[in-house]
Amino acid sequence: KVLLASLDTRRPAAMEQLALLATQAGVESLPIVAGQAATDIAKRAMSAARLQGYDVLILDTAGRTTLDEAMMNEAAEIAKIANPAETLLVADSLTGQDAVRTAKAFHERLPLTGLVLTRADGDGRGGAALSMRAVTGLPIKFLGVSEKIDGLDVFDARRVAGRILGQGDVVALVEKASQDLDVAKTEAMAKKLAKGQFDLDMMSEQFAQMKKMGGMEGLMGMLPGVQKAKKQLAEANISDKTLDRQQAIISSMTKQERKKPDILQASRKRRIAKGAGVDVAEVNRLLKQHRQMADAFKMMSRDGGKGFARMAGMMGGGGMDRLKAMGGGKMPTPDPKQLEELGKLAGQPGGLPGLGSGLPKLPGLGGLPGLNPFKKS
């Protein structure tokens, strides 16, 4: 039983925002009383938590971009009132050394027990994490990887080190797949793909799964060696908005058109483009990508589905059943031999589903030629 209380009396609508987030997370928030000081709100929250039998009380103090003495005194007073089991400093990982100085100043005034770094999914690879740990001696407990309420990862030093070195985070990617993917839908899709079947409904489902797992940038950041592709993505104007537009195009088609895209002639394409709010050229690009992916899956299915069987073997035997079973726990570190086998599969014509040879056919990308994150240097 969790209670949230906003002590931010400075930022407009800060309390209302936390109340909304509490509703989305399925927890309670302290009723708002206008005009109360932060210390008085803290006292009221402590009393409410005790009287109503809450297990956890989270006090959210006012954020700040500079070190303000009055606000620092306020935070110290709140800490005395609440005597919390955890006092976590939330810092923006993209501010670099500024975040380090802030952490040092807070640690000198407050009994901090840990750090939370936000925007860890940004372009910065995590150097601030190393600096803050070295300067304060405090453990980094969580990383914020998105603006969504579930976008919080438990800190793992080895994974952050991998990201700093540009090696990606394959384990996190597999964990995210086990948590976010609909196993029944994925199994049904795998059976169709093994038969060489791939229609536009399935393509749209792939887009939806990518967005569910953190979107284009989130997935790319977890793959080893893909940091070098970020410039290509920016130049090609490729982002999660691209996936949104392509899903809109598919949604503008009839059921028959999604099942049999070959029937799409010029007049139908104009209608679809108008419905999706895009140019006909963008509809044609999507159809070309679909044809390329469909051809790749057909090639993989010609060897009796061995390509798909080898992919299932990457899970250690048992395919999606194993993925389902491991959904609640930590994923093991991939076996080097399995990664080598995965690399061979990625290099085949058609490659991994949706990836092509290396990474030329990520859904919605249209190609990143010659980029194979599994290739040994």
Short mmCIF file of C-alpha atoms in Angstrom, two decimals:
data_model
loop_
_atom_site.label_atom_id
_atom_site.label_comp_id
_atom_site.label_asym_id
_atom_site.label_seq_id
_atom_site.Cartn_x
_atom_site.Cartn_y
_atom_site.Cartn_z
CA LYS A 1 0.00 0.00 0.00
CA VAL A 2 1.75 3.12 -1.29
CA LEU A 3 1.14 6.83 -0.70
CA LEU A 4 2.74 9.62 -2.75
CA ALA A 5 2.99 13.20 -1.49
CA SER A 6 4.21 16.18 -3.51
CA LEU A 7 6.17 18.75 -1.49
CA ASP A 8 6.81 20.92 -4.55
CA THR A 9 5.11 24.24 -3.72
CA ARG A 10 7.05 26.18 -6.35
CA ARG A 11 6.42 24.66 -9.77
CA PRO A 12 2.91 25.31 -11.13
CA ALA A 13 0.68 22.20 -11.19
CA ALA A 14 3.46 20.01 -9.76
CA MET A 15 1.10 18.51 -7.16
CA GLU A 16 -1.62 17.86 -9.73
CA GLN A 17 0.92 16.18 -12.00
CA LEU A 18 2.03 13.79 -9.24
CA ALA A 19 -1.62 13.02 -8.40
CA LEU A 20 -2.19 12.10 -12.07
CA LEU A 21 0.91 9.88 -12.12
CA ALA A 22 -0.28 8.18 -8.92
CA THR A 23 -3.61 7.38 -10.58
CA GLN A 24 -1.81 5.94 -13.62
CA ALA A 25 0.42 3.82 -11.36
CA GLY A 26 -2.53 2.57 -9.31
CA VAL A 27 -1.39 4.09 -5.98
CA GLU A 28 -2.76 6.81 -3.68
CA SER A 29 -1.66 10.45 -3.46
CA LEU A 30 -2.00 12.84 -0.54
CA PRO A 31 -4.96 15.23 -1.00
CA ILE A 32 -3.81 18.70 -2.04
CA VAL A 33 -4.26 21.57 0.45
CA ALA A 34 -3.51 24.94 -1.12
CA GLY A 35 -1.10 27.28 0.63
CA GLN A 36 0.66 24.75 2.86
CA ALA A 37 4.42 24.89 3.29
CA ALA A 38 6.49 21.89 2.22
CA THR A 39 7.38 21.01 5.81
CA ASP A 40 3.70 21.08 6.84
CA ILE A 41 2.79 18.81 3.92
CA ALA A 42 5.50 16.39 5.05
CA LYS A 43 4.04 16.29 8.57
CA ARG A 44 0.52 15.75 7.20
CA ALA A 45 1.78 12.95 4.91
CA MET A 46 3.52 11.19 7.80
CA SER A 47 0.37 11.34 9.90
CA ALA A 48 -1.84 10.08 7.05
CA ALA A 49 0.54 7.21 6.32
CA ARG A 50 0.49 6.06 9.95
CA LEU A 51 -3.25 6.45 10.51
CA GLN A 52 -4.27 4.77 7.22
CA GLY A 53 -1.81 1.87 7.37
CA TYR A 54 0.38 2.63 4.36
CA ASP A 55 3.47 0.43 3.87
CA VAL A 56 5.43 2.94 1.81
CA LEU A 57 5.37 6.74 1.78
CA ILE A 58 7.24 8.55 -1.01
CA LEU A 59 7.88 12.28 -0.50
CA ASP A 60 8.65 14.14 -3.73
CA THR A 61 10.54 17.36 -3.01
CA ALA A 62 10.85 20.33 -5.36
CA GLY A 63 13.26 19.96 -8.25
CA ARG A 64 15.93 22.54 -8.94
CA THR A 65 18.36 23.40 -11.74
CA THR A 66 20.74 25.37 -9.50
CA LEU A 67 21.91 25.01 -5.90
CA ASP A 68 19.55 27.24 -3.90
CA GLU A 69 20.34 27.71 -0.19
CA ALA A 70 16.71 28.25 0.86
CA MET A 71 15.58 25.11 -0.95
CA MET A 72 18.51 23.15 0.47
CA ASN A 73 17.50 24.18 4.00
CA GLU A 74 13.92 23.15 3.25
CA ALA A 75 15.06 19.70 2.07
CA ALA A 76 17.20 19.26 5.20
CA GLU A 77 14.23 20.16 7.42
CA ILE A 78 12.00 17.67 5.59
CA ALA A 79 14.62 14.97 6.11
CA LYS A 80 14.57 15.65 9.86
CA ILE A 81 10.77 15.48 9.99
CA ALA A 82 10.43 12.28 7.94
CA ASN A 83 13.61 10.42 8.98
CA PRO A 84 13.26 8.34 5.78
CA ALA A 85 14.64 4.85 5.21
CA GLU A 86 15.83 6.01 1.76
CA THR A 87 16.84 9.48 0.59
CA LEU A 88 17.39 9.35 -3.17
CA LEU A 89 18.82 12.15 -5.30
CA VAL A 90 17.34 12.19 -8.81
CA ALA A 91 19.77 13.73 -11.30
CA ASP A 92 19.78 14.29 -15.06
CA SER A 93 22.54 12.12 -16.54
CA LEU A 94 22.87 14.42 -19.58
CA THR A 95 24.02 17.40 -17.50
CA GLY A 96 27.39 15.72 -16.98
CA GLN A 97 29.68 17.39 -14.45
CA ASP A 98 26.90 19.75 -13.30
CA ALA A 99 25.05 16.69 -11.99
CA VAL A 100 28.22 15.60 -10.18
CA ARG A 101 28.58 18.98 -8.44
CA THR A 102 24.90 18.90 -7.47
CA ALA A 103 25.25 15.40 -6.04
CA LYS A 104 28.29 16.43 -4.00
CA ALA A 105 26.49 19.49 -2.56
CA PHE A 106 23.39 17.47 -1.63
CA HIS A 107 25.44 14.71 -0.07
CA GLU A 108 27.16 17.25 2.19
CA ARG A 109 23.81 18.53 3.50
CA LEU A 110 21.49 15.50 3.41
CA PRO A 111 21.74 11.85 4.50
CA LEU A 112 21.57 10.53 0.93
CA THR A 113 21.38 6.76 0.52
CA GLY A 114 21.44 6.46 -3.27
CA LEU A 115 21.18 8.04 -6.72
CA VAL A 116 18.68 7.83 -9.57
CA LEU A 117 19.88 8.94 -13.02
CA THR A 118 17.24 10.08 -15.49
CA ARG A 119 17.47 10.28 -19.30
CA ALA A 120 19.88 7.34 -19.30
CA ASP A 121 18.49 6.49 -22.75
CA GLY A 122 19.89 9.72 -24.21
CA ASP A 123 22.99 10.24 -26.35
CA GLY A 124 25.27 10.45 -23.30
CA ARG A 125 26.61 6.98 -22.57
CA GLY A 126 26.73 7.24 -18.78
CA GLY A 127 29.98 8.94 -17.84
CA ALA A 128 28.08 10.95 -15.20
CA ALA A 129 27.22 7.67 -13.50
CA LEU A 130 30.89 6.86 -12.96
CA SER A 131 31.71 10.39 -11.77
CA MET A 132 28.80 10.62 -9.32
CA ARG A 133 29.61 7.26 -7.80
CA ALA A 134 33.29 8.21 -7.43
CA VAL A 135 32.60 11.64 -5.90
CA THR A 136 29.81 10.69 -3.48
CA GLY A 137 30.50 7.02 -2.81
CA LEU A 138 26.74 6.45 -3.09
CA PRO A 139 25.23 3.54 -5.00
CA ILE A 140 23.27 4.25 -8.19
CA LYS A 141 19.98 2.43 -7.65
CA PHE A 142 17.86 3.17 -10.72
CA LEU A 143 18.13 4.52 -14.27
CA GLY A 144 15.30 6.42 -15.93
CA VAL A 145 15.06 5.24 -19.53
CA SER A 146 11.83 6.92 -20.69
CA GLU A 147 9.12 9.35 -19.61
CA LYS A 148 6.64 6.52 -19.06
CA ILE A 149 5.84 5.40 -15.51
CA ASP A 150 7.45 2.00 -16.13
CA GLY A 151 10.59 3.52 -17.65
CA LEU A 152 12.79 2.77 -14.63
CA ASP A 153 15.53 0.12 -14.71
CA VAL A 154 17.47 -1.29 -11.77
CA PHE A 155 21.09 -0.15 -12.14
CA ASP A 156 23.52 -2.82 -13.33
CA ALA A 157 27.18 -1.73 -13.46
CA ARG A 158 28.21 -4.22 -16.16
CA ARG A 159 25.44 -3.12 -18.49
CA VAL A 160 26.21 0.58 -18.08
CA ALA A 161 29.88 -0.16 -18.73
CA GLY A 162 28.84 -1.93 -21.93
CA ARG A 163 26.86 1.10 -23.05
CA ILE A 164 29.75 3.46 -22.26
CA LEU A 165 32.03 1.29 -24.43
CA GLY A 166 29.41 1.15 -27.19
CA GLN A 167 28.83 -2.58 -26.69
CA GLY A 168 25.07 -2.27 -26.19
CA ASP A 169 22.99 -4.22 -23.68
CA VAL A 170 21.73 -7.44 -25.24
CA VAL A 171 20.70 -8.92 -21.87
CA ALA A 172 18.44 -5.92 -21.18
CA LEU A 173 16.96 -6.30 -24.65
CA VAL A 174 16.06 -9.97 -24.02
CA GLU A 175 14.70 -9.12 -20.56
CA LYS A 176 12.54 -6.39 -22.06
CA ALA A 177 11.26 -8.81 -24.69
CA SER A 178 10.29 -11.33 -22.01
CA GLN A 179 8.41 -8.67 -20.06
CA ASP A 180 6.72 -6.67 -22.81
CA LEU A 181 5.97 -9.04 -25.69
CA ASP A 182 2.67 -10.85 -25.90
CA VAL A 183 3.89 -14.46 -25.91
CA ALA A 184 0.74 -15.93 -27.51
CA LYS A 185 0.82 -13.39 -30.37
CA THR A 186 4.55 -13.86 -30.85
CA GLU A 187 4.21 -17.65 -31.03
CA ALA A 188 1.36 -17.35 -33.55
CA MET A 189 3.43 -14.94 -35.66
CA ALA A 190 6.48 -17.24 -35.51
CA LYS A 191 4.42 -20.14 -36.87
CA LYS A 192 3.22 -18.02 -39.79
CA LEU A 193 6.72 -16.73 -40.51
CA ALA A 194 8.05 -20.30 -40.52
CA LYS A 195 5.61 -20.95 -43.37
CA GLY A 196 6.79 -17.85 -45.25
CA GLN A 197 3.62 -15.90 -44.46
CA PHE A 198 3.99 -12.18 -43.76
CA ASP A 199 1.15 -9.74 -44.42
CA LEU A 200 0.74 -6.08 -43.52
CA ASP A 201 -1.19 -6.90 -40.33
CA MET A 202 1.88 -8.78 -39.12
CA MET A 203 4.10 -5.87 -40.11
CA SER A 204 1.91 -3.49 -38.10
CA GLU A 205 2.12 -5.87 -35.15
CA GLN A 206 5.93 -5.74 -35.39
CA PHE A 207 5.79 -1.94 -35.26
CA ALA A 208 3.53 -2.11 -32.18
CA GLN A 209 5.91 -4.52 -30.44
CA MET A 210 8.90 -2.28 -31.19
CA LYS A 211 7.10 0.72 -29.68
CA LYS A 212 6.11 -1.34 -26.64
CA MET A 213 9.76 -2.27 -26.07
CA GLY A 214 10.96 1.34 -26.05
CA GLY A 215 10.69 2.42 -29.65
CA MET A 216 13.34 2.68 -32.33
CA GLU A 217 15.94 4.58 -30.31
CA GLY A 218 15.45 2.44 -27.22
CA LEU A 219 16.02 -0.79 -29.13
CA MET A 220 18.93 0.56 -31.14
CA GLY A 221 20.66 1.69 -27.95
CA MET A 222 20.63 -1.89 -26.63
CA LEU A 223 22.24 -3.46 -29.69
CA PRO A 224 26.05 -3.79 -29.76
CA GLY A 225 27.81 -1.60 -32.29
CA VAL A 226 24.70 0.33 -33.30
CA GLN A 227 25.85 3.65 -31.83
CA LYS A 228 27.61 4.29 -35.14
CA ALA A 229 24.24 4.12 -36.90
CA LYS A 230 22.72 7.06 -35.01
CA LYS A 231 24.06 9.56 -37.53
CA GLN A 232 22.52 7.53 -40.37
CA LEU A 233 19.19 7.48 -38.55
CA ALA A 234 19.25 11.24 -38.05
CA GLU A 235 20.19 11.92 -41.67
CA ALA A 236 17.42 9.63 -42.90
CA ASN A 237 14.94 11.43 -40.58
CA ILE A 238 14.03 8.09 -38.98
CA SER A 239 12.37 8.06 -35.58
CA ASP A 240 9.43 6.61 -33.70
CA LYS A 241 7.26 9.08 -35.63
CA THR A 242 8.16 7.09 -38.75
CA LEU A 243 6.63 3.98 -37.16
CA ASP A 244 3.52 5.98 -36.22
CA ARG A 245 3.07 7.15 -39.82
CA GLN A 246 3.58 3.66 -41.20
CA GLN A 247 1.06 2.21 -38.76
CA ALA A 248 -1.36 4.94 -39.85
CA ILE A 249 -0.85 3.90 -43.49
CA ILE A 250 -1.62 0.26 -42.70
CA SER A 251 -4.65 1.27 -40.60
CA SER A 252 -6.01 3.21 -43.59
CA MET A 253 -6.18 -0.01 -45.65
CA THR A 254 -9.07 -2.42 -45.78
CA LYS A 255 -8.71 -5.90 -44.30
CA GLN A 256 -8.41 -7.36 -47.80
CA GLU A 257 -5.70 -4.85 -48.77
CA ARG A 258 -3.67 -5.71 -45.67
CA LYS A 259 -3.88 -9.41 -46.48
CA LYS A 260 -3.20 -9.00 -50.22
CA PRO A 261 -1.19 -5.80 -50.85
CA ASP A 262 -0.67 -6.79 -54.49
CA ILE A 263 -4.20 -5.50 -55.23
CA LEU A 264 -3.14 -1.94 -54.32
CA GLN A 265 -3.32 0.06 -57.53
CA ALA A 266 -2.85 3.83 -57.93
CA SER A 267 -6.40 4.85 -56.91
CA ARG A 268 -6.28 2.73 -53.75
CA LYS A 269 -2.87 4.13 -52.83
CA ARG A 270 -4.17 7.71 -53.19
CA ARG A 271 -7.10 6.87 -50.89
CA ILE A 272 -4.80 5.28 -48.31
CA ALA A 273 -2.35 8.19 -48.43
CA LYS A 274 -5.17 10.68 -47.90
CA GLY A 275 -6.54 8.67 -44.99
CA ALA A 276 -3.13 8.48 -43.31
CA GLY A 277 -2.20 12.11 -44.04
CA VAL A 278 0.94 11.21 -46.01
CA ASP A 279 2.20 11.30 -49.60
CA VAL A 280 1.65 8.41 -52.01
CA ALA A 281 5.45 8.06 -52.15
CA GLU A 282 5.46 7.10 -48.47
CA VAL A 283 2.83 4.44 -49.12
CA ASN A 284 5.02 3.05 -51.90
CA ARG A 285 8.07 2.98 -49.59
CA LEU A 286 6.13 1.01 -47.00
CA LEU A 287 4.93 -1.50 -49.61
CA LYS A 288 8.51 -1.92 -50.88
CA GLN A 289 9.77 -2.60 -47.36
CA HIS A 290 7.00 -5.12 -46.86
CA ARG A 291 7.93 -6.94 -50.07
CA GLN A 292 11.59 -7.08 -49.02
CA MET A 293 10.71 -8.46 -45.59
CA ALA A 294 8.21 -10.95 -47.02
CA ASP A 295 10.84 -12.21 -49.48
CA ALA A 296 13.35 -12.59 -46.64
CA PHE A 297 10.93 -14.69 -44.60
CA LYS A 298 10.14 -16.87 -47.59
CA MET A 299 13.85 -17.56 -48.08
CA MET A 300 14.21 -18.48 -44.41
CA SER A 301 11.23 -20.82 -44.61
CA ARG A 302 12.62 -22.72 -47.63
CA ASP A 303 15.15 -24.63 -45.51
CA GLY A 304 12.33 -26.22 -43.58
CA GLY A 305 12.24 -23.48 -40.98
CA LYS A 306 15.78 -24.21 -39.74
CA GLY A 307 16.54 -20.49 -39.54
CA PHE A 308 13.64 -19.99 -37.18
CA ALA A 309 14.56 -23.12 -35.23
CA ARG A 310 18.07 -21.78 -34.70
CA MET A 311 16.62 -18.53 -33.43
CA ALA A 312 14.49 -20.48 -30.96
CA GLY A 313 17.66 -22.30 -29.95
CA MET A 314 19.17 -18.97 -28.93
CA MET A 315 16.75 -19.13 -26.01
CA GLY A 316 18.45 -22.31 -24.82
CA GLY A 317 15.87 -24.74 -26.19
CA GLY A 318 12.13 -24.49 -25.83
CA GLY A 319 11.79 -21.24 -27.79
CA MET A 320 8.98 -19.01 -26.59
CA ASP A 321 8.04 -21.34 -23.73
CA ARG A 322 11.48 -20.70 -22.24
CA LEU A 323 11.08 -16.98 -22.82
CA LYS A 324 7.75 -17.06 -21.00
CA ALA A 325 9.19 -19.03 -18.09
CA MET A 326 12.04 -16.58 -17.63
CA GLY A 327 9.80 -13.52 -17.80
CA GLY A 328 9.83 -12.92 -14.07
CA GLY A 329 13.56 -13.28 -13.44
CA LYS A 330 16.95 -12.16 -14.64
CA MET A 331 18.00 -13.30 -18.06
CA PRO A 332 21.30 -15.16 -18.24
CA THR A 333 24.30 -13.68 -20.04
CA PRO A 334 24.14 -14.90 -23.68
CA ASP A 335 26.48 -17.80 -24.43
CA PRO A 336 29.29 -16.67 -26.81
CA LYS A 337 28.62 -19.67 -29.07
CA GLN A 338 24.95 -18.71 -29.26
CA LEU A 339 25.84 -15.12 -30.17
CA GLU A 340 28.20 -16.43 -32.88
CA GLU A 341 25.37 -18.57 -34.26
CA LEU A 342 23.07 -15.56 -34.12
CA GLY A 343 25.68 -13.59 -36.03
CA LYS A 344 25.77 -16.24 -38.77
CA LEU A 345 22.00 -16.13 -39.00
CA ALA A 346 22.04 -12.32 -39.19
CA GLY A 347 24.44 -12.50 -42.15
CA GLN A 348 22.22 -14.80 -44.22
CA PRO A 349 20.04 -13.41 -47.01
CA GLY A 350 16.96 -12.25 -45.16
CA GLY A 351 18.80 -12.34 -41.85
CA LEU A 352 16.88 -11.90 -38.63
CA PRO A 353 13.12 -11.24 -38.88
CA GLY A 354 12.75 -7.60 -39.73
CA LEU A 355 16.51 -7.03 -39.80
CA GLY A 356 17.60 -8.35 -43.17
CA SER A 357 21.34 -8.88 -43.64
CA GLY A 358 22.87 -7.34 -40.55
CA LEU A 359 20.45 -4.47 -39.95
CA PRO A 360 19.26 -3.37 -43.39
CA LYS A 361 15.54 -3.93 -42.85
CA LEU A 362 14.50 -2.84 -39.39
CA PRO A 363 10.75 -2.19 -39.72
CA GLY A 364 10.29 1.39 -40.84
CA LEU A 365 13.97 1.98 -41.60
CA GLY A 366 14.29 0.99 -45.22
CA GLY A 367 17.88 -0.05 -44.70
CA LEU A 368 21.13 0.44 -42.85
CA PRO A 369 23.42 -1.31 -45.34
CA GLY A 370 26.43 -3.19 -44.11
CA LEU A 371 25.70 -2.77 -40.41
CA ASN A 372 25.93 -6.07 -38.57
CA PRO A 373 26.16 -5.64 -34.77
CA PHE A 374 27.11 -9.30 -34.33
CA LYS A 375 30.11 -9.18 -36.62
CA LYS A 376 33.45 -9.65 -34.87
CA SER A 377 35.92 -6.81 -35.35
#
